[in-house]
């Protein structure tokens, strides 16, 4: 179990160092180039994700609540990214947030899941998504205005 926590911590640290926007110490933020023209911004939804889906967070398990909180952090950023006027930038920005959601969900699986096949898949997802977020962030830095 300690090895798993070390691997997960290393993956999260790698994501944080590779892509500063992914720091989990604050609310998820896209690169500044991802802001949609016209100033469209999405904040956290009132009542939380559970409220949006008609669920009472009090009745959720710990893993359900963590998944919902992580989705609540990345879904507005994904929608914001999709609103960029440049279709290439919109794709990259939305996918960064989408991939961060996959990393976050994989982290919840690694913390709570018991099936070794799914846990191995979660580790692969973290590795792949961190690399792809890095690629897209570099593309945005080079190409987005």
XYZ file of N, CA, C and O in Angstrom:
580
model
N 0.820 -1.193 0.000
C 0.000 0.000 0.000
C 0.866 1.260 0.000
O 0.542 2.224 -0.641
N 1.988 1.231 0.758
C 2.885 2.381 0.767
C 3.495 2.626 -0.602
O 3.684 3.767 -1.002
N 3.814 1.558 -1.328
C 4.349 1.700 -2.681
C 3.332 2.381 -3.576
O 3.680 3.275 -4.350
N 2.076 1.978 -3.458
C 1.020 2.578 -4.257
C 0.895 4.069 -3.959
O 0.804 4.883 -4.878
N 0.909 4.428 -2.692
C 0.811 5.835 -2.328
C 2.007 6.616 -2.861
O 1.858 7.746 -3.318
N 3.185 6.012 -2.829
C 4.384 6.662 -3.358
C 4.265 6.870 -4.862
O 4.582 7.949 -5.378
N 3.786 5.843 -5.586
C 3.611 5.948 -7.034
C 2.592 7.024 -7.368
O 2.809 7.857 -8.252
N 1.466 7.026 -6.648
C 0.438 8.027 -6.895
C 0.967 9.427 -6.594
O 0.762 10.354 -7.378
N 1.645 9.580 -5.489
C 2.206 10.882 -5.135
C 3.213 11.348 -6.189
O 3.231 12.519 -6.565
N 4.025 10.426 -6.685
C 5.001 10.780 -7.730
C 4.303 11.207 -9.008
O 4.718 12.162 -9.663
N 3.235 10.508 -9.375
C 2.495 10.858 -10.594
C 1.861 12.237 -10.460
O 1.913 13.054 -11.380
N 1.269 12.502 -9.313
C 0.656 13.815 -9.097
C 1.722 14.898 -9.081
O 1.551 15.958 -9.677
N 2.850 14.617 -8.427
C 3.938 15.592 -8.402
C 4.467 15.845 -9.807
O 4.715 16.987 -10.182
N 4.611 14.782 -10.585
C 5.100 14.945 -11.961
C 4.145 15.813 -12.761
O 4.563 16.688 -13.518
N 2.863 15.578 -12.587
C 1.870 16.396 -13.298
C 1.969 17.849 -12.860
O 1.898 18.763 -13.675
N 2.153 18.074 -11.572
C 2.233 19.437 -11.062
C 3.476 20.156 -11.560
O 3.434 21.324 -11.885
N 4.615 19.429 -11.623
C 5.844 20.053 -12.104
C 5.833 20.229 -13.609
O 6.310 21.223 -14.134
N 5.275 19.253 -14.331
C 5.262 19.313 -15.792
C 4.308 20.378 -16.290
O 4.555 21.026 -17.286
N 3.200 20.551 -15.597
C 2.179 21.492 -16.032
C 1.718 22.272 -14.799
O 0.867 21.795 -14.062
N 2.258 23.465 -14.571
C 1.906 24.210 -13.374
C 0.402 24.431 -13.199
O -0.078 24.529 -12.096
N -0.359 24.471 -14.289
C -1.799 24.690 -14.174
C -2.499 23.546 -13.451
O -3.636 23.676 -13.050
N -1.831 22.419 -13.269
C -2.487 21.256 -12.687
C -2.313 21.143 -11.188
O -2.726 20.160 -10.600
N -1.719 22.117 -10.559
C -1.504 22.028 -9.119
C -2.817 21.798 -8.404
O -3.781 22.522 -8.587
N -2.866 20.768 -7.584
C -4.088 20.423 -6.878
C -4.270 21.248 -5.611
O -5.241 21.062 -4.901
N -3.336 22.142 -5.292
C -3.472 22.987 -4.118
C -4.479 24.104 -4.343
O -4.872 24.782 -3.422
N -4.877 24.315 -5.545
C -5.831 25.354 -5.874
C -6.832 24.801 -6.879
O -6.678 23.701 -7.359
N -7.868 25.589 -7.172
C -8.850 25.141 -8.139
C -8.184 24.981 -9.502
O -7.309 25.752 -9.871
N -8.579 23.965 -10.246
C -8.009 23.697 -11.559
C -8.163 24.911 -12.457
O -9.219 25.517 -12.523
N -7.104 25.267 -13.155
C -7.127 26.392 -14.088
C -6.466 25.973 -15.387
O -5.454 25.287 -15.380
N -7.022 26.431 -16.478
C -6.430 26.210 -17.794
C -5.335 27.239 -18.034
O -5.304 28.278 -17.374
N -4.454 26.982 -19.026
C -3.499 28.028 -19.418
C -4.260 29.300 -19.806
O -5.380 29.236 -20.323
N -3.676 30.449 -19.558
C -4.380 31.709 -19.800
C -4.800 31.892 -21.258
O -5.785 32.554 -21.539
N -4.083 31.273 -22.198
C -4.450 31.383 -23.608
C -5.788 30.707 -23.905
O -6.360 30.886 -24.970
N -6.270 29.899 -22.983
C -7.516 29.159 -23.194
C -8.760 29.988 -22.904
O -9.868 29.550 -23.185
N -8.588 31.163 -22.330
C -9.749 31.998 -22.043
C -10.454 32.320 -23.347
O -9.833 32.712 -24.333
N -11.739 32.116 -23.355
C -12.523 32.361 -24.567
C -12.580 33.851 -24.859
O -12.648 34.666 -23.954
N -12.547 34.181 -26.125
C -12.713 35.570 -26.524
C -14.098 36.005 -26.071
O -15.049 35.243 -26.114
N -14.210 37.230 -25.621
C -15.489 37.704 -25.153
C -15.663 37.511 -23.651
O -16.686 37.850 -23.096
N -14.662 36.936 -23.011
C -14.658 36.873 -21.562
C -15.597 35.862 -20.937
O -16.021 36.034 -19.814
N -15.958 34.804 -21.632
C -16.836 33.809 -21.035
C -16.059 33.015 -20.001
O -15.046 32.423 -20.284
N -16.548 32.986 -18.794
C -15.896 32.255 -17.717
C -16.941 31.438 -16.989
O -18.057 31.886 -16.788
N -16.576 30.263 -16.595
C -17.457 29.399 -15.825
C -16.842 29.211 -14.458
O -15.709 28.789 -14.337
N -17.611 29.489 -13.439
C -17.143 29.237 -12.079
C -17.740 27.942 -11.594
O -18.391 27.215 -12.332
N -17.533 27.672 -10.314
C -18.128 26.481 -9.727
C -19.638 26.638 -9.748
O -20.169 27.721 -9.578
N -20.335 25.572 -9.993
C -21.784 25.598 -10.054
C -22.342 25.663 -8.643
O -21.889 24.967 -7.755
N -23.354 26.502 -8.459
C -23.987 26.591 -7.142
C -24.532 25.248 -6.708
O -25.110 24.525 -7.490
N -24.348 24.925 -5.469
C -24.856 23.671 -4.949
C -23.935 22.503 -5.221
O -24.208 21.392 -4.795
N -22.867 22.707 -5.937
C -21.922 21.624 -6.212
C -22.442 20.659 -7.252
O -23.585 20.719 -7.695
N -21.584 19.753 -7.675
C -21.940 18.769 -8.685
C -23.058 17.872 -8.194
O -23.957 17.529 -8.932
N -23.016 17.502 -6.935
C -24.067 16.667 -6.384
C -25.424 17.335 -6.517
O -26.408 16.711 -6.881
N -25.464 18.651 -6.232
C -26.707 19.394 -6.372
C -27.184 19.431 -7.807
O -28.381 19.369 -8.071
N -26.235 19.532 -8.753
C -26.604 19.548 -10.168
C -27.232 18.228 -10.584
O -28.071 18.183 -11.459
N -26.805 17.156 -9.983
C -27.267 15.844 -10.403
C -28.359 15.302 -9.488
O -28.712 14.138 -9.551
N -28.895 16.151 -8.595
C -29.962 15.724 -7.708
C -29.483 14.763 -6.631
O -30.261 13.962 -6.138
N -28.214 14.839 -6.284
C -27.668 13.945 -5.272
C -27.296 14.745 -4.032
O -26.799 15.854 -4.133
N -27.530 14.162 -2.890
C -27.155 14.769 -1.619
C -25.763 14.285 -1.259
O -25.548 13.081 -1.090
N -24.799 15.212 -1.164
C -23.420 14.799 -0.886
C -23.302 14.099 0.466
O -22.380 13.331 0.677
N -24.231 14.343 1.351
C -24.204 13.684 2.661
C -24.415 12.181 2.531
O -23.937 11.411 3.350
N -25.164 11.757 1.501
C -25.468 10.338 1.345
C -24.443 9.606 0.477
O -24.557 8.402 0.270
N -23.453 10.337 -0.015
C -22.435 9.722 -0.874
C -21.346 9.053 -0.045
O -21.054 9.475 1.068
N -20.713 8.045 -0.639
C -19.525 7.459 -0.027
C -18.357 8.428 -0.229
O -18.454 9.371 -1.019
N -17.251 8.179 0.450
C -16.077 9.044 0.295
C -15.595 9.074 -1.145
O -15.275 10.135 -1.677
N -15.540 7.907 -1.811
C -15.033 7.905 -3.187
C -15.999 8.608 -4.130
O -15.572 9.276 -5.058
N -17.294 8.485 -3.904
C -18.258 9.189 -4.751
C -18.107 10.698 -4.581
O -18.103 11.450 -5.561
N -17.987 11.137 -3.348
C -17.838 12.563 -3.075
C -16.547 13.099 -3.709
O -16.547 14.153 -4.328
N -15.447 12.353 -3.581
C -14.182 12.805 -4.181
C -14.289 12.891 -5.700
O -13.807 13.851 -6.310
N -14.902 11.892 -6.336
C -15.081 11.941 -7.786
C -15.910 13.153 -8.182
O -15.589 13.849 -9.146
N -16.975 13.412 -7.468
C -17.835 14.559 -7.784
C -17.084 15.877 -7.600
O -17.187 16.775 -8.430
N -16.311 15.995 -6.534
C -15.542 17.224 -6.303
C -14.527 17.444 -7.416
O -14.334 18.569 -7.882
N -13.885 16.388 -7.856
C -12.883 16.503 -8.920
C -13.557 16.881 -10.247
O -13.037 17.696 -10.999
N -14.717 16.295 -10.519
C -15.450 16.658 -11.730
C -15.884 18.121 -11.678
O -15.822 18.833 -12.676
N -16.320 18.562 -10.505
C -16.757 19.938 -10.342
C -15.619 20.914 -10.636
O -15.844 22.003 -11.144
N -14.394 20.515 -10.353
C -13.242 21.380 -10.600
C -12.866 21.449 -12.074
O -12.408 22.480 -12.551
N -13.035 20.355 -12.822
C -12.558 20.340 -14.207
C -13.640 20.579 -15.253
O -13.338 21.059 -16.341
N -14.886 20.273 -14.961
C -15.934 20.448 -15.983
C -16.106 21.900 -16.417
O -16.201 22.166 -17.610
N -16.145 22.881 -15.499
C -16.246 24.274 -15.960
C -15.045 24.681 -16.835
O -15.209 25.409 -17.811
N -13.858 24.203 -16.487
C -12.676 24.525 -17.292
C -12.780 23.895 -18.671
O -12.373 24.502 -19.670
N -13.326 22.685 -18.760
C -13.499 22.042 -20.061
C -14.473 22.853 -20.913
O -14.226 23.105 -22.092
N -15.574 23.289 -20.301
C -16.548 24.092 -21.057
C -15.944 25.424 -21.475
O -16.147 25.874 -22.604
N -15.161 26.032 -20.595
C -14.503 27.294 -20.939
C -13.551 27.093 -22.112
O -13.528 27.886 -23.047
N -12.757 26.042 -22.053
C -11.807 25.764 -23.133
C -12.492 25.585 -24.471
O -12.008 26.064 -25.497
N -13.637 24.923 -24.483
C -14.361 24.676 -25.733
C -14.898 25.957 -26.364
O -15.209 25.980 -27.547
N -14.988 27.026 -25.599
C -15.554 28.268 -26.117
C -14.536 29.147 -26.823
O -14.883 30.194 -27.353
N -13.283 28.742 -26.885
C -12.287 29.537 -27.586
C -12.671 29.632 -29.060
O -13.179 28.670 -29.642
N -12.434 30.781 -29.670
C -12.824 31.001 -31.068
C -11.979 30.224 -32.063
O -12.410 29.992 -33.186
N -10.780 29.828 -31.682
C -9.910 29.038 -32.555
C -10.193 27.561 -32.277
O -10.032 27.096 -31.147
N -10.619 26.791 -33.287
C -10.981 25.396 -33.025
C -9.828 24.539 -32.517
O -10.042 23.619 -31.712
N -8.614 24.827 -32.939
C -7.467 24.060 -32.458
C -7.188 24.361 -30.982
O -6.952 23.451 -30.186
N -7.235 25.634 -30.631
C -7.019 26.033 -29.242
C -8.162 25.496 -28.378
O -7.934 24.979 -27.287
N -9.383 25.589 -28.882
C -10.540 25.073 -28.132
C -10.374 23.582 -27.841
O -10.618 23.124 -26.715
N -9.947 22.830 -28.839
C -9.737 21.396 -28.652
C -8.687 21.135 -27.587
O -8.916 20.377 -26.635
N -7.526 21.776 -27.736
C -6.427 21.537 -26.788
C -6.823 21.952 -25.374
O -6.566 21.216 -24.409
N -7.457 23.091 -25.234
C -7.834 23.579 -23.907
C -8.868 22.670 -23.247
O -8.742 22.329 -22.063
N -9.890 22.293 -23.992
C -10.912 21.415 -23.429
C -10.327 20.051 -23.077
O -10.666 19.464 -22.044
N -9.425 19.558 -23.919
C -8.837 18.247 -23.656
C -7.895 18.264 -22.448
O -7.794 17.260 -21.735
N -7.238 19.373 -22.196
C -6.400 19.464 -20.993
C -7.266 19.254 -19.761
O -6.946 18.446 -18.882
N -8.386 19.955 -19.698
C -9.287 19.806 -18.553
C -9.868 18.393 -18.508
O -9.969 17.782 -17.442
N -10.246 17.857 -19.661
C -10.798 16.502 -19.738
C -9.778 15.473 -19.242
O -10.108 14.582 -18.449
N -8.532 15.616 -19.679
C -7.479 14.696 -19.251
C -7.203 14.833 -17.752
O -6.942 13.849 -17.068
N -7.247 16.068 -17.242
C -7.047 16.248 -15.800
C -8.157 15.531 -15.031
O -7.897 14.925 -13.988
N -9.380 15.572 -15.565
C -10.468 14.826 -14.936
C -10.175 13.334 -14.905
O -10.449 12.652 -13.910
N -9.603 12.811 -15.994
C -9.243 11.384 -16.031
C -8.159 11.071 -15.000
O -8.219 10.037 -14.323
N -7.182 11.958 -14.860
C -6.127 11.766 -13.866
C -6.735 11.755 -12.466
O -6.408 10.902 -11.633
N -7.626 12.697 -12.216
C -8.255 12.785 -10.900
C -9.095 11.546 -10.591
O -9.045 11.011 -9.483
N -9.861 11.079 -11.573
C -10.672 9.874 -11.367
C -9.785 8.651 -11.156
O -10.093 7.793 -10.322
N -8.691 8.578 -11.891
C -7.752 7.465 -11.701
C -7.158 7.509 -10.300
O -6.954 6.465 -9.666
N -6.893 8.701 -9.794
C -6.384 8.840 -8.440
C -7.362 8.319 -7.403
O -6.971 7.679 -6.420
N -8.649 8.569 -7.626
C -9.672 8.049 -6.713
C -9.702 6.530 -6.795
O -9.791 5.843 -5.771
N -9.586 5.972 -8.000
C -9.532 4.509 -8.143
C -8.328 3.944 -7.399
O -8.437 2.927 -6.705
N -7.187 4.606 -7.525
C -5.982 4.119 -6.849
C -6.106 4.203 -5.329
O -5.548 3.378 -4.612
N -6.856 5.178 -4.856
C -7.031 5.310 -3.415
C -8.057 4.309 -2.865
O -7.853 3.735 -1.799
N -9.152 4.084 -3.596
C -10.257 3.292 -3.058
C -10.466 1.938 -3.738
O -11.050 1.045 -3.143
N -10.059 1.811 -4.996
C -10.334 0.594 -5.750
C -9.586 -0.611 -5.225
O -8.509 -0.492 -4.646
N -10.164 -1.766 -5.472
C -9.564 -3.015 -4.992
C -9.134 -3.945 -6.124
O -8.273 -4.782 -5.936
N -9.712 -3.791 -7.301
C -9.406 -4.678 -8.413
C -8.053 -4.298 -9.024
O -7.869 -3.172 -9.501
N -7.117 -5.237 -9.006
C -5.752 -4.939 -9.475
C -5.699 -4.617 -10.966
O -4.872 -3.810 -11.403
N -6.563 -5.216 -11.762
C -6.572 -4.920 -13.195
C -6.979 -3.451 -13.413
O -6.354 -2.746 -14.210
N -8.008 -3.004 -12.718
C -8.434 -1.611 -12.867
C -7.418 -0.638 -12.255
O -7.211 0.453 -12.782
N -6.784 -1.039 -11.180
C -5.768 -0.182 -10.573
C -4.570 -0.022 -11.513
O -4.021 1.071 -11.653
N -4.193 -1.102 -12.180
C -3.103 -1.026 -13.166
C -3.508 -0.112 -14.323
O -2.701 0.694 -14.806
N -4.747 -0.238 -14.762
C -5.247 0.635 -15.827
C -5.237 2.090 -15.364
O -4.847 2.986 -16.125
N -5.631 2.348 -14.128
C -5.619 3.714 -13.596
C -4.207 4.291 -13.623
O -4.016 5.465 -13.971
N -3.212 3.487 -13.273
C -1.820 3.966 -13.317
C -1.407 4.305 -14.757
O -0.740 5.314 -15.005
N -1.811 3.462 -15.718
C -1.505 3.736 -17.131
C -2.190 5.019 -17.589
O -1.616 5.805 -18.350
N -3.424 5.214 -17.146
C -4.165 6.426 -17.518
C -3.437 7.660 -17.002
O -3.264 8.635 -17.741
N -2.997 7.639 -15.753
C -2.274 8.784 -15.195
C -1.035 9.082 -16.038
O -0.814 10.227 -16.459
N -0.239 8.067 -16.319
C 0.987 8.270 -17.099
C 0.690 8.862 -18.479
O 1.332 9.824 -18.905
N -0.282 8.276 -19.171
C -0.603 8.733 -20.532
C -1.177 10.146 -20.532
O -0.784 10.987 -21.357
N -2.087 10.422 -19.598
C -2.745 11.723 -19.585
C -1.773 12.838 -19.193
O -1.852 13.938 -19.739
N -0.854 12.559 -18.281
C 0.151 13.561 -17.905
C 0.995 13.916 -19.129
O 1.244 15.100 -19.407
N 1.426 12.906 -19.886
C 2.228 13.160 -21.099
C 1.428 13.978 -22.115
O 1.958 14.923 -22.712
N 0.175 13.619 -22.315
C -0.629 14.323 -23.318
C -0.957 15.754 -22.886
O -0.979 16.664 -23.721
N -1.192 15.975 -21.603
C -1.415 17.338 -21.119
C -0.162 18.173 -21.362
O -0.247 19.324 -21.804
N 0.988 17.601 -21.122
C 2.238 18.302 -21.358
C 2.374 18.679 -22.835
O 2.720 19.813 -23.166
N 2.062 17.735 -23.730
C 2.121 18.014 -25.171
C 1.182 19.141 -25.562
O 1.559 20.046 -26.321
N -0.054 19.083 -25.078
C -1.038 20.105 -25.450
C -0.679 21.461 -24.860
O -0.853 22.498 -25.523
N -0.161 21.477 -23.633
C 0.241 22.737 -23.016
C 1.392 23.367 -23.797
O 1.398 24.582 -24.044
N 2.341 22.558 -24.222
C 3.449 23.076 -25.041
C 2.927 23.599 -26.374
O 3.389 24.639 -26.862
N 1.967 22.903 -26.976
C 1.393 23.370 -28.241
C 0.716 24.714 -28.024
O 0.894 25.645 -28.818
N -0.070 24.823 -26.961
C -0.761 26.086 -26.659
C 0.255 27.202 -26.480
O 0.093 28.312 -27.023
N 1.313 26.948 -25.716
C 2.343 27.977 -25.501
C 2.964 28.429 -26.815
O 3.262 29.611 -26.989
N 3.132 27.522 -27.765
C 3.775 27.842 -29.042
C 2.817 28.449 -30.065
O 3.244 29.218 -30.928
N 1.525 28.099 -30.012
C 0.621 28.458 -31.092
C -0.535 29.385 -30.724
O -1.066 30.065 -31.607
N -0.962 29.380 -29.484
C -2.138 30.184 -29.116
C -1.731 31.619 -28.845
O -0.649 31.883 -28.340
N -2.616 32.501 -29.206
C -2.339 33.946 -29.026
C -2.850 34.420 -27.710
O -3.775 33.998 -27.150
